[in-house]
């Protein structure tokens, strides 16, 4: 019988759990992983990703719903492959992400292409690979896609991204559905753009798109959006523009803290499907683009305490991960839980967990009451499966960390640790004259 430590329940429980005092990912102690692979290290749990997928799979059962993973959350090609094989389509925002889908060996026929700044080469390869739909963000983009499709003698399936002017009640940097945001077309102006789209060569209207923001924890903004979009779809039908799908975007929030409240995906889909039926919009496929909620709680960032620095007012634990590895705290003042890898349960103290980067913004957690730490201790930064590695940089000439997936008692390296030589190799010396 394993004795699971009851005092700390990781948000990613049960796949991240304590056995006696040691923190495990599935069946592997994190301590062993740090010895073998060094730190900082991204560690994902395959069972946890599958469990997140299964929640969606259960909610979409018997409904006409396609889940297109918002792969900006974590675009490692092994994660893409895993979710692709489980049945996901993909929401991409660049040619790079499309090439990753292809590199993962996944068919591109369930790819939707979002983003305000699609370049010609990106539109071209998306047409060549025959994606499911372009989510259009402006009239200029619509005209450009029509022109390129015409040259290539292809038809582009399109949706127009409607900005429903709904407040998603989330951090302003990740709120996208308000009038002042750069995203989408004002709902008042969208009808005219659909009319224009119906006249342009090589354009086939297939849907309506929207996305109101990220880390949304309440159902209400989605309900508002669905009501607005359904009214809009009815207006389109009146002018004989019949759509095949409505894409509600992503944004479904996760628990970063055990006390956080999130809503049930099934509730959202039941409401959406009923509304479609009630409005005689039969056979319309629902698309969702969840990113964070498929991977966020399935990963931790493993890091080592390099120094303890006690000042007159603070205890700083200076760790070997930094804002270049996990920039969410610096950028959004985001909360990530901190778990001791060896939970000795001794005297607790308040710590600021900070990285070695030369910026005061380089903090990971502030004022956290933790079992007393010493140099050489390991910590796990929770909920690091989404928007951590994908937002990593080489700031301070720090190589990017390695990523692994644990599958029961095995692990797979899915991204090699970057070397400093690789960083230097891309740079060129000027001659001294
Ligand atoms: N679809 C579109 C068009 C999006 O822009 C996004 C995210 C998603 C889907 C996926 O949203 P999700 O289900 O993951 O919330 N870096 C920020 C999050 C930025 C989200 C950007 N767009 C963070 O770390 O919180």
CSV table of C-alpha atoms and ligand atoms in Angstrom, one decimal:
chain,number,residue,atom,x,y,z
A,1,UNK,CA,0.0,0.0,0.0
A,2,UNK,CA,1.3,3.4,-0.9
A,3,UNK,CA,1.0,6.1,1.7
A,4,UNK,CA,-0.1,9.2,-0.2
A,5,UNK,CA,0.8,12.3,1.7
A,6,UNK,CA,-2.5,13.9,2.6
A,7,UNK,CA,-1.0,17.3,3.6
A,8,UNK,CA,-0.4,18.6,0.1
A,9,UNK,CA,-2.6,17.7,-2.8
A,10,UNK,CA,-1.0,18.8,-6.1
A,11,UNK,CA,-3.5,20.4,-8.5
A,12,UNK,CA,-2.5,17.7,-11.0
A,13,UNK,CA,-3.4,14.9,-8.6
A,14,UNK,CA,-3.6,11.9,-9.0
A,15,UNK,CA,-0.9,11.8,-11.7
A,16,UNK,CA,1.3,14.1,-9.6
A,17,UNK,CA,1.4,12.7,-6.0
A,18,UNK,CA,3.4,12.1,-2.9
A,19,UNK,CA,4.5,8.6,-1.9
A,20,UNK,CA,5.7,9.0,1.7
A,21,UNK,CA,7.6,12.3,1.4
A,22,UNK,CA,8.6,12.1,-2.3
A,23,UNK,CA,6.8,13.7,-5.2
A,24,UNK,CA,6.1,11.4,-8.1
A,25,UNK,CA,4.9,11.9,-11.6
A,26,UNK,CA,2.9,8.7,-12.3
A,27,UNK,CA,5.3,6.0,-11.1
A,28,UNK,CA,8.6,8.0,-11.3
A,29,UNK,CA,10.1,10.0,-8.4
A,30,UNK,CA,11.0,13.5,-9.6
A,31,UNK,CA,14.3,13.2,-7.7
A,32,UNK,CA,15.4,10.4,-10.0
A,33,UNK,CA,14.5,12.5,-13.1
A,34,UNK,CA,16.6,15.4,-11.9
A,35,UNK,CA,19.6,13.1,-11.3
A,36,UNK,CA,19.3,11.6,-14.8
A,37,UNK,CA,18.3,14.7,-16.8
A,38,UNK,CA,19.3,17.7,-14.8
A,39,UNK,CA,17.1,20.8,-14.1
A,40,UNK,CA,15.2,22.9,-15.1
A,41,UNK,CA,13.1,20.2,-16.7
A,42,UNK,CA,9.6,20.1,-18.0
A,43,UNK,CA,7.8,16.9,-16.9
A,44,UNK,CA,4.5,16.0,-18.4
A,45,UNK,CA,2.2,13.1,-17.5
A,46,UNK,CA,0.7,11.1,-20.4
A,47,UNK,CA,-2.1,9.8,-18.2
A,48,UNK,CA,-3.0,13.3,-17.2
A,49,UNK,CA,-3.2,14.5,-20.8
A,50,UNK,CA,-5.3,11.5,-21.7
A,51,UNK,CA,-7.6,12.2,-18.8
A,52,UNK,CA,-8.1,15.9,-19.9
A,53,UNK,CA,-8.8,14.7,-23.4
A,54,UNK,CA,-11.3,12.1,-22.0
A,55,UNK,CA,-13.3,14.8,-20.2
A,56,UNK,CA,-13.8,16.5,-23.6
A,57,UNK,CA,-14.4,13.1,-25.3
A,58,UNK,CA,-17.2,12.3,-22.8
A,59,UNK,CA,-18.8,15.8,-23.1
A,60,UNK,CA,-18.9,15.7,-26.9
A,61,UNK,CA,-20.3,12.1,-27.1
A,62,UNK,CA,-23.5,11.9,-29.2
A,63,UNK,CA,-23.0,15.6,-30.3
A,64,UNK,CA,-21.6,17.0,-33.5
A,65,UNK,CA,-18.5,18.6,-32.0
A,66,UNK,CA,-14.9,18.9,-33.1
A,67,UNK,CA,-12.2,19.7,-30.6
A,68,UNK,CA,-9.4,21.6,-32.3
A,69,UNK,CA,-6.5,21.7,-29.7
A,70,UNK,CA,-5.2,25.3,-29.4
A,71,UNK,CA,-1.6,24.2,-29.9
A,72,UNK,CA,0.0,27.4,-28.9
A,73,UNK,CA,-0.5,26.1,-25.3
A,74,UNK,CA,2.1,23.4,-25.9
A,75,UNK,CA,3.2,22.7,-29.4
A,76,UNK,CA,5.8,20.0,-28.8
A,77,UNK,CA,5.3,17.6,-31.7
A,78,UNK,CA,4.9,14.6,-29.3
A,79,UNK,CA,2.0,16.3,-27.6
A,80,UNK,CA,0.5,17.2,-31.0
A,81,UNK,CA,0.9,13.5,-32.0
A,82,UNK,CA,-0.6,12.3,-28.8
A,83,UNK,CA,-3.7,14.5,-29.1
A,84,UNK,CA,-4.0,14.0,-32.8
A,85,UNK,CA,-4.1,10.2,-32.3
A,86,UNK,CA,-6.7,10.7,-29.6
A,87,UNK,CA,-8.9,12.4,-32.2
A,88,UNK,CA,-8.2,16.1,-31.8
A,89,UNK,CA,-8.0,18.6,-34.7
A,90,UNK,CA,-5.8,21.6,-34.3
A,91,UNK,CA,-6.2,25.4,-34.0
A,92,UNK,CA,-3.0,26.9,-35.4
A,93,UNK,CA,-1.8,30.5,-35.5
A,94,UNK,CA,1.3,30.2,-37.7
A,95,UNK,CA,2.9,28.3,-40.6
A,96,UNK,CA,5.3,26.9,-38.0
A,97,UNK,CA,2.4,25.3,-36.1
A,98,UNK,CA,1.1,23.8,-39.3
A,99,UNK,CA,4.5,22.4,-40.1
A,100,UNK,CA,4.5,20.8,-36.6
A,101,UNK,CA,1.2,19.1,-37.2
A,102,UNK,CA,2.6,17.7,-40.4
A,103,UNK,CA,5.9,16.7,-38.6
A,104,UNK,CA,3.8,14.9,-36.0
A,105,UNK,CA,2.3,12.8,-38.9
A,106,UNK,CA,-1.3,14.2,-38.3
A,107,UNK,CA,-3.7,14.8,-41.2
A,108,UNK,CA,-4.3,18.5,-41.7
A,109,UNK,CA,-8.0,18.2,-42.6
A,110,UNK,CA,-9.1,19.1,-39.1
A,111,UNK,CA,-6.9,22.2,-38.8
A,112,UNK,CA,-8.4,25.6,-38.4
A,113,UNK,CA,-6.1,28.6,-38.9
A,114,UNK,CA,-6.6,31.6,-36.5
A,115,UNK,CA,-4.5,34.8,-36.0
A,116,UNK,CA,-4.5,38.4,-37.2
A,117,UNK,CA,-1.3,38.4,-39.2
A,118,UNK,CA,-1.2,35.5,-41.6
A,119,UNK,CA,1.6,35.9,-44.1
A,120,UNK,CA,1.3,34.9,-47.8
A,121,UNK,CA,3.6,31.8,-47.4
A,122,UNK,CA,1.5,30.7,-44.4
A,123,UNK,CA,-1.7,31.0,-46.4
A,124,UNK,CA,-0.1,29.2,-49.3
A,125,UNK,CA,1.0,26.1,-47.4
A,126,UNK,CA,-2.3,26.0,-45.5
A,127,UNK,CA,-4.1,25.9,-49.0
A,128,UNK,CA,-1.7,23.3,-50.3
A,129,UNK,CA,-2.3,21.1,-47.3
A,130,UNK,CA,-6.0,21.6,-47.5
A,131,UNK,CA,-6.9,22.7,-44.0
A,132,UNK,CA,-10.5,22.7,-42.7
A,133,UNK,CA,-10.9,26.5,-42.4
A,134,UNK,CA,-9.3,29.9,-42.2
A,135,UNK,CA,-10.6,32.1,-39.4
A,136,UNK,CA,-10.5,35.5,-41.0
A,137,UNK,CA,-9.7,38.5,-38.9
A,138,UNK,CA,-9.9,41.4,-41.4
A,139,UNK,CA,-11.1,42.5,-44.8
A,140,UNK,CA,-7.6,42.7,-46.1
A,141,UNK,CA,-6.8,39.2,-45.0
A,142,UNK,CA,-10.0,37.9,-46.7
A,143,UNK,CA,-9.0,39.6,-50.0
A,144,UNK,CA,-5.4,38.3,-49.7
A,145,UNK,CA,-6.7,34.7,-49.2
A,146,UNK,CA,-9.0,35.0,-52.1
A,147,UNK,CA,-6.2,36.3,-54.3
A,148,UNK,CA,-3.7,33.5,-53.3
A,149,UNK,CA,-6.4,30.8,-53.6
A,150,UNK,CA,-7.2,32.1,-57.1
A,151,UNK,CA,-3.5,31.9,-58.2
A,152,UNK,CA,-3.2,28.4,-56.8
A,153,UNK,CA,-6.5,27.4,-58.2
A,154,UNK,CA,-7.8,26.2,-54.8
A,155,UNK,CA,-10.8,27.1,-52.8
A,156,UNK,CA,-10.4,28.4,-49.3
A,157,UNK,CA,-12.9,27.5,-46.6
A,158,UNK,CA,-13.4,30.5,-44.4
A,159,UNK,CA,-15.1,31.6,-41.2
A,160,UNK,CA,-15.1,35.2,-40.1
A,161,UNK,CA,-14.0,35.8,-36.5
A,162,UNK,CA,-16.7,37.8,-34.9
A,163,UNK,CA,-15.9,40.0,-31.9
A,164,UNK,CA,-19.0,39.7,-29.8
A,165,UNK,CA,-18.0,42.5,-27.4
A,166,UNK,CA,-18.3,40.2,-24.4
A,167,UNK,CA,-16.2,40.6,-21.2
A,168,UNK,CA,-14.5,37.3,-20.5
A,169,UNK,CA,-13.6,38.5,-17.0
A,170,UNK,CA,-10.0,37.4,-17.2
A,171,UNK,CA,-6.6,39.1,-17.3
A,172,UNK,CA,-6.7,42.1,-19.7
A,173,UNK,CA,-3.7,40.6,-21.7
A,174,UNK,CA,-5.6,37.5,-22.5
A,175,UNK,CA,-9.0,39.0,-23.0
A,176,UNK,CA,-9.8,39.2,-26.7
A,177,UNK,CA,-13.6,39.6,-27.2
A,178,UNK,CA,-14.0,43.3,-26.4
A,179,UNK,CA,-14.4,46.1,-28.9
A,180,UNK,CA,-11.0,47.6,-28.1
A,181,UNK,CA,-9.1,44.3,-28.8
A,182,UNK,CA,-7.3,43.8,-32.1
A,183,UNK,CA,-9.1,40.5,-32.7
A,184,UNK,CA,-12.1,39.7,-34.9
A,185,UNK,CA,-14.6,41.9,-36.7
A,186,UNK,CA,-17.1,43.9,-34.8
A,187,UNK,CA,-20.4,42.0,-34.7
A,188,UNK,CA,-22.1,45.0,-36.2
A,189,UNK,CA,-19.8,45.1,-39.2
A,190,UNK,CA,-19.6,41.3,-39.8
A,191,UNK,CA,-22.6,41.0,-41.9
A,192,UNK,CA,-21.2,43.3,-44.6
A,193,UNK,CA,-18.0,41.3,-44.6
A,194,UNK,CA,-19.8,38.0,-45.0
A,195,UNK,CA,-21.7,39.6,-48.0
A,196,UNK,CA,-18.4,40.6,-49.5
A,197,UNK,CA,-16.9,37.1,-48.9
A,198,UNK,CA,-19.8,35.6,-50.7
A,199,UNK,CA,-18.8,37.5,-53.9
A,200,UNK,CA,-15.1,36.9,-53.8
A,201,UNK,CA,-13.5,34.3,-56.1
A,202,UNK,CA,-12.2,31.0,-54.6
A,203,UNK,CA,-13.8,31.7,-51.2
A,204,UNK,CA,-16.2,29.2,-49.6
A,205,UNK,CA,-18.0,30.4,-46.5
A,206,UNK,CA,-18.2,27.5,-44.1
A,207,UNK,CA,-18.6,28.9,-40.6
A,208,UNK,CA,-18.6,31.6,-37.9
A,209,UNK,CA,-15.7,31.9,-35.6
A,210,UNK,CA,-15.0,33.7,-32.3
A,211,UNK,CA,-12.7,33.5,-29.3
A,212,UNK,CA,-13.3,35.7,-26.3
A,213,UNK,CA,-10.2,35.1,-24.2
A,214,UNK,CA,-8.3,32.6,-22.1
A,215,UNK,CA,-8.4,31.2,-18.6
A,216,UNK,CA,-12.1,31.9,-18.4
A,217,UNK,CA,-13.6,30.4,-15.3
A,218,UNK,CA,-17.3,31.4,-15.6
A,219,UNK,CA,-19.9,30.0,-18.0
A,220,UNK,CA,-21.7,33.4,-18.3
A,221,UNK,CA,-19.5,35.0,-20.9
A,222,UNK,CA,-19.8,31.9,-23.1
A,223,UNK,CA,-23.6,31.9,-22.8
A,224,UNK,CA,-23.6,35.6,-23.9
A,225,UNK,CA,-21.4,34.8,-26.8
A,226,UNK,CA,-23.5,31.8,-27.9
A,227,UNK,CA,-26.7,33.8,-27.8
A,228,UNK,CA,-25.1,36.6,-29.9
A,229,UNK,CA,-23.6,34.2,-32.4
A,230,UNK,CA,-26.8,32.2,-32.9
A,231,UNK,CA,-28.6,35.4,-33.6
A,232,UNK,CA,-26.0,36.3,-36.1
A,233,UNK,CA,-26.2,32.9,-37.8
A,234,UNK,CA,-29.9,33.4,-38.2
A,235,UNK,CA,-29.2,36.7,-40.0
A,236,UNK,CA,-26.8,34.9,-42.3
A,237,UNK,CA,-29.4,32.3,-43.1
A,238,UNK,CA,-31.9,35.0,-44.0
A,239,UNK,CA,-29.5,36.2,-46.7
A,240,UNK,CA,-28.9,32.7,-47.9
A,241,UNK,CA,-25.5,32.2,-46.3
A,242,UNK,CA,-25.7,28.8,-44.8
A,243,UNK,CA,-22.9,27.8,-42.5
A,244,UNK,CA,-21.6,24.3,-41.6
A,245,UNK,CA,-20.0,25.1,-38.2
A,246,UNK,CA,-19.8,27.5,-35.4
A,247,UNK,CA,-16.4,27.8,-33.7
A,248,UNK,CA,-16.6,29.1,-30.2
A,249,UNK,CA,-12.8,29.3,-29.7
A,250,UNK,CA,-11.0,28.2,-26.6
A,251,UNK,CA,-10.4,29.8,-23.3
A,252,UNK,CA,-11.7,27.2,-20.8
A,253,UNK,CA,-9.9,27.9,-17.6
A,254,UNK,CA,-8.1,25.4,-15.3
A,255,UNK,CA,-7.4,25.3,-11.6
A,256,UNK,CA,-4.1,26.9,-10.8
A,257,UNK,CA,-5.0,26.6,-7.1
A,258,UNK,CA,-7.1,23.9,-5.4
A,259,UNK,CA,-9.6,26.5,-4.3
A,260,UNK,CA,-10.1,27.9,-7.9
A,261,UNK,CA,-13.6,27.2,-9.3
A,262,UNK,CA,-14.1,26.2,-12.9
A,263,UNK,CA,-17.2,25.3,-14.9
A,264,UNK,CA,-18.2,22.1,-16.4
A,265,UNK,CA,-17.6,21.7,-20.1
A,266,UNK,CA,-20.6,19.4,-20.5
A,267,UNK,CA,-22.9,22.2,-19.2
A,268,UNK,CA,-21.6,24.5,-21.9
A,269,UNK,CA,-22.1,22.0,-24.7
A,270,UNK,CA,-25.5,21.0,-23.6
A,271,UNK,CA,-26.6,24.6,-23.6
A,272,UNK,CA,-25.0,25.2,-27.0
A,273,UNK,CA,-26.5,22.2,-28.7
A,274,UNK,CA,-30.0,23.0,-27.2
A,275,UNK,CA,-29.8,26.6,-28.5
A,276,UNK,CA,-28.9,25.4,-32.0
A,277,UNK,CA,-31.8,23.0,-32.0
A,278,UNK,CA,-34.2,25.6,-30.6
A,279,UNK,CA,-33.3,28.0,-33.4
A,280,UNK,CA,-33.6,25.3,-36.1
A,281,UNK,CA,-29.9,25.4,-36.8
A,282,UNK,CA,-29.7,21.7,-37.4
A,283,UNK,CA,-26.6,19.9,-38.5
A,284,UNK,CA,-24.3,22.7,-37.5
A,285,UNK,CA,-21.0,21.4,-36.1
A,286,UNK,CA,-19.7,23.0,-33.0
A,287,UNK,CA,-15.9,23.6,-32.8
A,288,UNK,CA,-14.0,24.3,-29.7
A,289,UNK,CA,-10.4,25.3,-29.5
A,290,UNK,CA,-9.2,24.4,-26.0
A,291,UNK,CA,-5.5,24.7,-25.3
A,292,UNK,CA,-4.7,25.2,-21.7
A,293,UNK,CA,-7.5,22.9,-20.4
A,294,UNK,CA,-6.0,19.9,-22.3
A,295,UNK,CA,-2.4,20.3,-21.1
A,296,UNK,CA,-2.1,22.9,-18.4
A,297,UNK,CA,-2.4,20.7,-15.3
A,298,UNK,CA,-0.5,17.9,-17.0
A,299,UNK,CA,3.0,19.3,-16.5
A,300,UNK,CA,5.3,20.7,-13.9
A,301,UNK,CA,8.6,22.5,-14.2
A,302,UNK,CA,11.2,20.8,-12.0
A,303,UNK,CA,13.8,23.2,-10.7
A,304,UNK,CA,16.7,23.2,-8.2
A,305,UNK,CA,17.3,25.8,-5.4
A,306,UNK,CA,20.7,27.2,-6.1
A,307,UNK,CA,20.9,29.8,-3.3
A,308,UNK,CA,19.0,30.9,-0.2
A,309,UNK,CA,19.4,34.6,0.3
A,310,UNK,CA,17.9,36.1,3.4
A,311,UNK,CA,17.6,39.9,3.5
A,312,UNK,CA,16.1,42.1,6.3
A,313,UNK,CA,12.6,41.6,4.9
A,314,UNK,CA,12.6,38.4,2.8
A,315,UNK,CA,13.8,34.9,2.2
A,316,UNK,CA,14.6,34.5,-1.4
A,317,UNK,CA,15.0,31.0,-2.9
A,318,UNK,CA,17.0,31.5,-6.1
A,319,UNK,CA,16.2,28.6,-8.4
A,320,UNK,CA,17.7,27.5,-11.7
A,321,UNK,CA,14.4,28.1,-13.6
A,322,UNK,CA,13.6,31.7,-14.6
A,323,UNK,CA,11.3,34.0,-16.4
A,324,UNK,CA,12.8,32.8,-19.7
A,325,UNK,CA,11.5,29.3,-18.9
A,326,UNK,CA,8.2,30.3,-17.3
A,327,UNK,CA,7.2,33.9,-18.0
A,328,UNK,CA,3.5,33.8,-16.9
A,329,UNK,CA,4.2,35.3,-13.4
A,330,UNK,CA,6.3,38.1,-14.8
A,331,UNK,CA,3.8,38.9,-17.6
A,332,UNK,CA,0.4,38.3,-16.0
A,333,UNK,CA,1.3,38.1,-12.3
A,334,UNK,CA,0.0,34.6,-12.6
A,335,UNK,CA,-0.1,32.1,-9.7
A,336,UNK,CA,1.6,28.8,-10.0
A,337,UNK,CA,1.7,26.4,-7.0
A,338,UNK,CA,5.1,25.4,-5.6
A,339,UNK,CA,5.6,21.8,-4.4
A,340,UNK,CA,8.6,20.5,-2.5
A,341,UNK,CA,9.9,17.4,-4.2
A,342,UNK,CA,11.0,16.1,-0.9
A,343,UNK,CA,8.3,17.1,1.6
A,344,UNK,CA,10.1,17.0,4.9
A,345,UNK,CA,7.3,18.9,6.6
A,346,UNK,CA,9.7,20.9,8.8
A,347,UNK,CA,9.3,24.5,10.0
A,348,UNK,CA,7.5,26.6,7.4
A,349,UNK,CA,8.8,29.9,6.2
A,350,UNK,CA,7.7,32.6,3.7
A,351,UNK,CA,9.7,32.6,0.5
A,352,UNK,CA,9.9,34.6,-2.7
A,353,UNK,CA,10.9,32.1,-5.4
A,354,UNK,CA,13.0,33.9,-8.0
A,355,UNK,CA,15.2,33.1,-11.0
A,356,UNK,CA,18.7,34.1,-11.9
A,357,UNK,CA,17.7,36.5,-14.7
A,358,UNK,CA,18.7,40.2,-14.2
A,359,UNK,CA,15.2,41.7,-13.8
A,360,UNK,CA,13.1,42.3,-10.8
A,361,UNK,CA,10.2,40.8,-12.8
A,362,UNK,CA,12.0,37.5,-12.7
A,363,UNK,CA,9.9,35.9,-10.0
A,364,UNK,CA,8.0,32.7,-10.0
A,365,UNK,CA,6.1,32.9,-6.7
A,366,UNK,CA,5.9,35.5,-4.0
A,367,UNK,CA,5.3,35.2,-0.3
A,368,UNK,CA,4.7,31.5,-0.3
A,369,UNK,CA,4.6,29.6,3.0
A,370,UNK,CA,6.7,26.5,2.3
A,371,UNK,CA,8.6,23.9,4.3
A,372,UNK,CA,12.0,25.4,4.9
A,373,UNK,CA,14.2,25.1,1.9
A,374,UNK,CA,17.9,24.7,1.6
A,375,UNK,CA,20.4,24.9,-1.3
A,376,UNK,CA,20.2,21.8,-3.5
A,377,UNK,CA,16.5,21.1,-2.7
A,378,UNK,CA,14.2,20.5,-5.7
A,379,UNK,CA,10.8,22.1,-6.2
A,380,UNK,CA,8.1,21.5,-8.7
A,381,UNK,CA,6.3,24.5,-10.3
A,382,UNK,CA,2.7,23.4,-10.9
A,383,UNK,CA,0.4,23.8,-13.9
A,384,UNK,CA,3.3,24.3,-16.2
A,385,UNK,CA,1.9,22.2,-19.1
A,386,UNK,CA,0.5,25.2,-21.0
A,387,UNK,CA,2.0,28.5,-22.1
A,388,UNK,CA,5.3,27.9,-20.3
A,389,UNK,CA,7.7,26.1,-22.8
A,390,UNK,CA,5.9,27.7,-25.8
A,391,UNK,CA,6.6,31.1,-24.3
A,392,UNK,CA,10.2,30.3,-23.4
A,393,UNK,CA,13.1,32.4,-24.7
A,394,UNK,CA,16.9,32.6,-24.6
A,395,UNK,CA,17.0,35.8,-22.5
A,396,UNK,CA,20.3,36.1,-20.6
A,397,UNK,CA,21.7,33.6,-23.1
A,398,UNK,CA,20.0,30.8,-21.2
A,399,UNK,CA,19.4,27.6,-23.2
A,400,UNK,CA,15.9,26.3,-23.3
A,401,UNK,CA,15.0,23.5,-20.8
A,402,UNK,CA,14.4,19.9,-21.8
A,403,UNK,CA,10.9,18.3,-21.9
A,404,UNK,CA,9.9,14.8,-21.1
A,405,UNK,CA,6.7,12.8,-21.0
A,406,UNK,CA,6.2,10.2,-18.2
A,407,UNK,CA,4.1,7.2,-19.1
A,408,UNK,CA,3.7,5.0,-15.9
A,409,UNK,CA,7.2,3.9,-15.1
A,410,UNK,CA,8.8,5.0,-18.4
A,411,UNK,CA,9.7,8.4,-19.7
A,412,UNK,CA,10.4,9.8,-23.1
A,413,UNK,CA,12.6,12.8,-23.8
A,414,UNK,CA,10.5,14.9,-26.2
A,415,UNK,CA,12.8,17.9,-26.4
A,416,UNK,CA,16.5,17.8,-25.8
A,417,UNK,CA,18.0,20.3,-23.5
A,418,UNK,CA,19.3,23.1,-25.7
A,419,UNK,CA,23.1,23.7,-25.5
A,420,UNK,CA,24.8,27.0,-25.2
A,421,UNK,CA,26.8,26.1,-28.3
A,422,UNK,CA,23.5,25.8,-30.3
A,423,UNK,CA,22.6,29.4,-29.3
A,424,UNK,CA,26.1,30.7,-30.2
A,425,UNK,CA,26.1,28.8,-33.5
A,426,UNK,CA,23.3,30.9,-34.9
A,427,UNK,CA,25.2,34.1,-34.3
A,428,UNK,CA,27.8,35.5,-36.7
A,429,UNK,CA,30.9,37.5,-36.0
A,430,UNK,CA,31.6,40.7,-37.9
A,431,UNK,CA,35.1,41.4,-39.1
A,432,UNK,CA,37.0,44.0,-37.2
A,433,UNK,CA,38.0,46.8,-39.6
B,1,LIG,N1,-8.1,29.9,-30.0
B,1,LIG,C1,-7.6,31.1,-30.2
B,1,LIG,C2,-8.0,31.9,-31.4
B,1,LIG,C3,-6.7,31.7,-29.2
B,1,LIG,O1,-6.2,32.9,-29.4
B,1,LIG,C4,-6.4,30.9,-28.1
B,1,LIG,C5,-5.4,31.4,-27.1
B,1,LIG,C6,-6.9,29.6,-28.0
B,1,LIG,C7,-7.8,29.1,-28.9
B,1,LIG,C8,-6.6,28.7,-26.8
B,1,LIG,O2,-7.1,29.3,-25.6
B,1,LIG,P1,-7.0,28.4,-24.3
B,1,LIG,O3,-8.0,27.3,-24.3
B,1,LIG,O4,-5.6,27.9,-24.1
B,1,LIG,O5,-7.3,29.4,-23.2
B,1,LIG,N2,-0.2,33.1,-22.8
B,1,LIG,C9,-1.4,33.3,-22.1
B,1,LIG,C10,-2.6,32.7,-22.8
B,1,LIG,C11,-2.8,33.3,-24.2
B,1,LIG,C12,-3.9,32.7,-24.9
B,1,LIG,C13,-3.9,33.1,-26.4
B,1,LIG,N3,-4.9,32.6,-27.2
B,1,LIG,C14,-1.3,32.6,-20.7
B,1,LIG,O6,-0.2,32.1,-20.4
B,1,LIG,O7,-2.2,32.6,-19.9
